[in-house]
Short mmCIF file of C-alpha atoms in Angstrom, two decimals:
data_model
loop_
_atom_site.label_atom_id
_atom_site.label_comp_id
_atom_site.label_asym_id
_atom_site.label_seq_id
_atom_site.Cartn_x
_atom_site.Cartn_y
_atom_site.Cartn_z
CA MET A 50 -113.21 112.22 -129.15
CA ARG A 51 -110.01 112.99 -131.08
CA LEU A 52 -108.11 113.41 -127.75
CA ARG A 53 -109.42 110.10 -126.44
CA ASN A 54 -108.31 108.29 -129.59
CA THR A 55 -104.85 109.83 -129.24
CA TRP A 56 -104.45 108.49 -125.64
CA VAL A 57 -105.64 105.03 -126.68
CA GLY A 58 -103.09 105.03 -129.48
CA LEU A 59 -100.24 106.01 -127.16
CA LEU A 60 -101.23 103.33 -124.65
CA GLY A 61 -101.20 100.72 -127.40
CA ILE A 62 -97.70 101.74 -128.50
CA ALA A 63 -96.38 101.58 -124.91
CA LEU A 64 -97.89 98.12 -124.40
CA ALA A 65 -96.42 96.82 -127.63
CA THR A 66 -92.98 98.17 -126.69
CA THR A 67 -93.14 96.50 -123.26
CA LEU A 68 -94.07 93.14 -124.72
CA ALA A 69 -91.32 93.40 -127.34
CA CYS A 70 -88.73 93.99 -124.61
CA GLY A 71 -89.88 91.01 -122.58
CA GLY A 72 -92.30 92.75 -120.20
CA SER A 73 -91.23 92.80 -116.56
CA GLN A 74 -89.03 89.70 -116.82
CA GLU A 75 -85.45 90.24 -115.57
CA THR A 76 -82.57 88.74 -117.51
CA SER A 77 -78.86 88.58 -116.73
CA SER A 78 -75.82 87.15 -118.46
CA THR A 79 -73.88 86.91 -115.12
CA SER A 80 -73.82 83.50 -113.45
CA ALA A 81 -74.34 83.22 -109.68
CA LYS A 82 -71.17 83.28 -107.59
CA PRO A 83 -70.44 80.59 -104.97
CA GLU A 84 -71.70 81.57 -101.56
CA SER A 85 -68.98 82.91 -99.29
CA PRO A 86 -68.95 82.53 -95.46
CA SER A 87 -69.89 86.21 -95.06
CA ALA A 88 -73.00 85.58 -97.16
CA THR A 89 -74.20 82.58 -95.18
CA PRO A 90 -77.67 82.89 -93.67
CA ALA A 91 -77.74 83.94 -90.04
CA GLY A 92 -77.72 80.91 -87.78
CA GLN A 93 -76.25 78.48 -90.31
CA LYS A 94 -74.33 75.49 -88.95
CA VAL A 95 -71.13 74.13 -90.51
CA ASP A 96 -71.63 71.16 -92.85
CA ALA A 97 -69.12 68.61 -91.61
CA ALA A 98 -69.22 66.82 -94.99
CA THR A 99 -67.55 69.77 -96.73
CA ALA A 100 -65.31 71.01 -93.89
CA GLY A 101 -61.53 71.15 -94.16
CA ASP A 102 -58.48 71.69 -91.96
CA VAL A 103 -55.66 74.16 -91.46
CA LYS A 104 -52.50 72.87 -89.83
CA GLY A 105 -49.01 74.17 -89.50
CA VAL A 106 -46.08 75.14 -87.38
CA VAL A 107 -44.82 78.26 -85.61
CA MET A 108 -41.10 78.88 -85.88
CA ILE A 109 -38.60 81.32 -84.43
CA ASP A 110 -35.80 82.54 -86.68
CA ALA A 111 -33.07 82.77 -84.03
CA ALA A 112 -32.27 81.50 -80.57
CA ALA A 113 -34.97 82.51 -78.11
CA GLN A 114 -34.13 84.62 -75.11
CA GLU A 115 -33.49 82.88 -71.82
CA ASN A 116 -36.58 82.59 -69.67
CA GLU A 117 -36.47 84.69 -66.53
CA ALA A 118 -35.56 82.77 -63.37
CA ILE A 119 -38.19 82.54 -60.64
CA LYS A 120 -37.37 83.02 -56.93
CA MET A 121 -39.95 81.40 -54.65
CA ASN A 122 -38.16 82.00 -51.33
CA ALA A 123 -41.02 84.10 -49.94
CA ASP A 124 -43.32 81.07 -49.65
CA PRO A 125 -41.94 77.85 -48.09
CA VAL A 126 -44.83 75.86 -49.62
CA CYS A 127 -43.71 76.89 -53.10
CA VAL A 128 -40.07 76.08 -52.34
CA LYS A 129 -41.02 72.61 -51.08
CA ALA A 130 -43.14 71.93 -54.18
CA ASN A 131 -40.27 72.75 -56.55
CA SER A 132 -36.99 71.00 -55.81
CA SER A 133 -35.34 72.14 -59.05
CA PRO A 134 -34.77 75.76 -60.20
CA GLN A 135 -37.81 77.31 -61.87
CA SER A 136 -38.14 79.79 -64.73
CA GLN A 137 -40.91 81.51 -66.65
CA GLU A 138 -42.65 79.81 -69.59
CA THR A 139 -42.39 82.80 -71.92
CA TYR A 140 -40.32 80.98 -74.54
CA MET A 141 -41.12 77.30 -74.93
CA VAL A 142 -38.99 76.03 -77.79
CA SER A 143 -38.50 72.64 -79.42
CA SER A 144 -35.41 70.55 -78.70
CA ASP A 145 -33.71 71.89 -81.83
CA GLY A 146 -34.54 75.49 -80.87
CA LYS A 147 -36.42 76.21 -84.12
CA ASN A 148 -40.09 75.91 -83.22
CA LEU A 149 -42.15 77.81 -80.69
CA GLY A 150 -44.71 76.44 -78.25
CA ASN A 151 -47.37 78.30 -76.21
CA VAL A 152 -48.49 80.31 -79.25
CA PHE A 153 -52.25 80.89 -79.52
CA VAL A 154 -53.43 80.37 -83.13
CA TYR A 155 -57.00 81.14 -84.16
CA VAL A 156 -59.33 82.20 -86.97
CA LYS A 157 -59.50 85.97 -86.69
CA ASP A 158 -61.82 86.67 -89.63
CA GLY A 159 -63.84 84.93 -92.35
CA LEU A 160 -66.50 82.90 -90.54
CA GLY A 161 -69.35 85.22 -91.47
CA ASN A 162 -72.71 84.27 -89.94
CA TYR A 163 -71.99 80.71 -88.87
CA VAL A 164 -73.13 79.85 -85.35
CA PHE A 165 -71.68 77.34 -82.89
CA ASP A 166 -73.03 75.63 -79.81
CA THR A 167 -71.47 76.74 -76.52
CA PRO A 168 -69.66 73.92 -74.70
CA THR A 169 -71.23 72.90 -71.40
CA GLU A 170 -68.02 71.24 -70.17
CA SER A 171 -65.81 73.62 -68.20
CA ALA A 172 -62.43 74.88 -69.32
CA LYS A 173 -59.94 74.52 -66.47
CA ILE A 174 -57.01 76.36 -64.93
CA ASP A 175 -55.19 74.97 -61.90
CA GLN A 176 -52.87 76.63 -59.39
CA LYS A 177 -50.44 73.81 -58.68
CA ASP A 178 -46.85 73.91 -57.38
CA CYS A 179 -47.26 77.69 -57.34
CA ARG A 180 -47.70 77.88 -61.10
CA TYR A 181 -50.73 78.26 -63.36
CA HIS A 182 -51.57 75.21 -65.47
CA PRO A 183 -51.91 75.68 -68.40
CA HIS A 184 -49.87 78.78 -69.15
CA VAL A 185 -51.71 79.53 -72.43
CA PHE A 186 -55.13 78.13 -73.32
CA GLY A 187 -58.39 78.86 -75.08
CA MET A 188 -62.06 78.70 -74.18
CA ARG A 189 -65.41 79.87 -75.53
CA VAL A 190 -67.62 82.85 -74.77
CA ASN A 191 -70.10 81.87 -72.01
CA GLN A 192 -68.30 78.58 -71.37
CA PRO A 193 -67.68 77.96 -67.66
CA LEU A 194 -64.08 78.31 -66.49
CA GLU A 195 -63.23 76.17 -63.46
CA ILE A 196 -60.49 77.71 -61.33
CA LEU A 197 -58.84 75.35 -58.83
CA ASN A 198 -56.27 75.80 -56.08
CA SER A 199 -54.37 72.52 -55.67
CA ASP A 200 -51.75 74.00 -53.30
CA PRO A 201 -51.85 74.16 -49.48
CA THR A 202 -51.21 77.91 -49.59
CA LEU A 203 -53.07 81.10 -50.46
CA HIS A 204 -53.47 81.91 -54.14
CA ASN A 205 -55.59 84.47 -55.89
CA ILE A 206 -56.53 84.69 -59.54
CA HIS A 207 -56.65 88.20 -60.93
CA ALA A 208 -58.00 88.48 -64.48
CA MET A 209 -57.24 91.72 -66.28
CA PRO A 210 -59.32 91.81 -69.47
CA LYS A 211 -60.01 94.90 -71.57
CA GLY A 212 -63.41 93.96 -73.00
CA ASN A 213 -64.75 91.66 -70.29
CA ALA A 214 -65.29 92.33 -66.60
CA GLU A 215 -62.21 92.22 -64.37
CA PHE A 216 -62.25 89.90 -61.38
CA ASN A 217 -59.90 89.13 -58.50
CA ASN A 218 -60.67 86.19 -56.21
CA GLY A 219 -58.64 84.66 -53.40
CA GLN A 220 -58.48 80.92 -52.71
CA PRO A 221 -56.81 80.38 -49.31
CA ILE A 222 -57.68 76.69 -48.90
CA GLN A 223 -56.32 73.73 -50.84
CA GLY A 224 -58.98 72.22 -53.09
CA MET A 225 -61.06 75.39 -53.40
CA LYS A 226 -62.86 75.87 -56.71
CA MET A 227 -64.69 78.72 -58.36
CA SER A 228 -66.33 79.22 -61.73
CA HIS A 229 -66.34 82.20 -64.07
CA THR A 230 -67.64 82.98 -67.55
CA PHE A 231 -66.60 85.64 -70.06
CA ASP A 232 -69.39 87.18 -72.14
CA LYS A 233 -67.26 88.70 -74.92
CA GLN A 234 -64.60 87.45 -77.32
CA GLU A 235 -61.14 88.66 -76.31
CA VAL A 236 -57.59 87.75 -77.34
CA MET A 237 -55.91 87.54 -74.89
CA VAL A 238 -57.00 87.85 -71.22
CA PRO A 239 -54.01 87.85 -68.83
CA PHE A 240 -54.13 86.27 -65.37
CA LYS A 241 -51.80 86.96 -62.47
CA CYS A 242 -51.48 86.04 -58.82
CA ASP A 243 -51.06 89.05 -56.54
CA VAL A 244 -49.62 86.80 -53.81
CA HIS A 245 -46.95 85.18 -55.98
CA GLY A 246 -45.80 87.73 -58.55
CA TRP A 247 -44.18 85.18 -60.87
CA MET A 248 -47.47 83.39 -61.58
CA ASN A 249 -49.07 84.39 -64.89
CA ALA A 250 -51.22 82.86 -67.62
CA TYR A 251 -53.23 83.87 -70.71
CA VAL A 252 -56.57 82.75 -72.10
CA GLY A 253 -58.08 83.42 -75.52
CA VAL A 254 -61.87 83.76 -75.25
CA MET A 255 -63.45 82.83 -78.59
CA SER A 256 -66.92 82.94 -80.16
CA HIS A 257 -66.08 79.86 -82.28
CA PRO A 258 -64.13 76.61 -81.87
CA TYR A 259 -61.30 77.30 -84.35
CA TYR A 260 -58.33 77.91 -82.08
CA ALA A 261 -55.32 75.98 -80.81
CA VAL A 262 -52.16 76.38 -78.74
CA THR A 263 -48.93 75.19 -80.31
CA ASP A 264 -47.29 72.21 -78.62
CA LYS A 265 -43.66 71.91 -77.59
CA ASP A 266 -42.74 71.30 -81.24
CA GLY A 267 -44.60 74.40 -82.44
CA LYS A 268 -47.38 72.47 -84.18
CA PHE A 269 -51.08 73.32 -84.33
CA GLU A 270 -54.24 72.21 -86.16
CA LEU A 271 -57.61 73.88 -86.76
CA LYS A 272 -60.14 71.20 -87.73
CA GLY A 273 -63.57 71.31 -89.33
CA LEU A 274 -63.47 74.70 -91.08
CA PRO A 275 -66.13 75.35 -93.74
CA PRO A 276 -64.95 76.34 -97.24
CA GLY A 277 -63.91 79.99 -97.43
CA THR A 278 -61.09 82.50 -97.10
CA TYR A 279 -59.79 83.13 -93.59
CA THR A 280 -57.38 85.33 -91.70
CA ILE A 281 -55.40 83.17 -89.27
CA GLU A 282 -53.59 84.94 -86.44
CA ALA A 283 -50.77 83.67 -84.24
CA TRP A 284 -50.24 85.37 -80.85
CA HIS A 285 -47.21 85.19 -78.57
CA GLU A 286 -46.98 86.93 -75.23
CA LYS A 287 -43.70 88.70 -76.03
CA LEU A 288 -43.20 88.47 -79.79
CA GLY A 289 -46.62 89.92 -80.68
CA THR A 290 -48.96 88.80 -83.45
CA GLN A 291 -48.83 87.95 -87.12
CA THR A 292 -51.42 86.85 -89.65
CA ALA A 293 -51.79 84.70 -92.77
CA SER A 294 -54.60 84.42 -95.34
CA VAL A 295 -55.81 80.91 -96.16
CA THR A 296 -58.45 79.81 -98.69
CA LEU A 297 -60.09 76.41 -98.23
CA ALA A 298 -62.14 74.56 -100.81
CA ALA A 299 -64.57 71.80 -99.79
CA LYS A 300 -62.76 69.02 -97.90
CA ASP A 301 -59.51 70.93 -98.38
CA SER A 302 -56.42 70.95 -96.19
CA LYS A 303 -53.82 73.73 -96.07
CA ASP A 304 -50.49 74.11 -94.29
CA VAL A 305 -49.36 77.40 -92.78
CA THR A 306 -45.95 78.35 -91.39
CA PHE A 307 -45.49 81.35 -89.13
CA THR A 308 -41.96 82.59 -88.45
CA PHE A 309 -41.55 84.95 -85.51
CA LYS A 310 -38.65 87.36 -85.35
CA ALA A 311 -37.32 89.45 -82.47
CA ALA A 312 -38.47 92.57 -84.34
CA GLY A 313 -41.50 91.99 -86.55
CA ALA A 314 -42.86 88.76 -87.97
CA THR A 315 -43.71 87.10 -91.27
CA ALA A 316 -46.10 84.39 -92.38
CA THR A 317 -46.04 82.05 -95.35
CA ASN A 318 -48.67 79.64 -96.65
#
């Protein structure tokens, strides 16, 4: 009986202590932090009402190299289609020589678990006048890519990705079309024509819609980004890549300037 009374007494003390400390209720003096993109629930869509924009320009700090001349003598069709001398599109610069076109700019990191619908409309690349059009472009994972031969001569399109499947298809007849999809994100996938060695192009395959190619004045814009902190990357086929960090508040807009150099690159924002 004495032992039983002892246990009852101990139980009473433990219960009183628990109640005095608030029982099983949890308390915290730390306020909740704003949700970041990486913490968004899987499958969340972007709220257009709070989205912002990133825009900017890509510059080059010195005179760009001369583009390599193209000799098309091996194919009379190509010669006929191009009455003036042709050169590569490696360096597309503005009229003042300061800004750089054909640079692929995209969100590299920061989107977390947001999801985006895949476009049903095809991206397009054309083989016209013995050149690829466009030279640099972007498309989405699993989006159809329409490949067209507009020339009355044999072309082939040879894609040489590292993460996606390689393909090499000939199109000997003018007006021929084919379609292809990439199932993985990859920056960048190079194209070449094995018939005409000067023909080349690049595509950025993205899992999201936040990418752009700079125009002839070096300008770009990424619209509709949700609030968050992002790594923005700029890619050039010869000058390499560089990145900048950008933080957007709700309905915010930020400007970014990339400056490419012959050796190395910097970014300011």
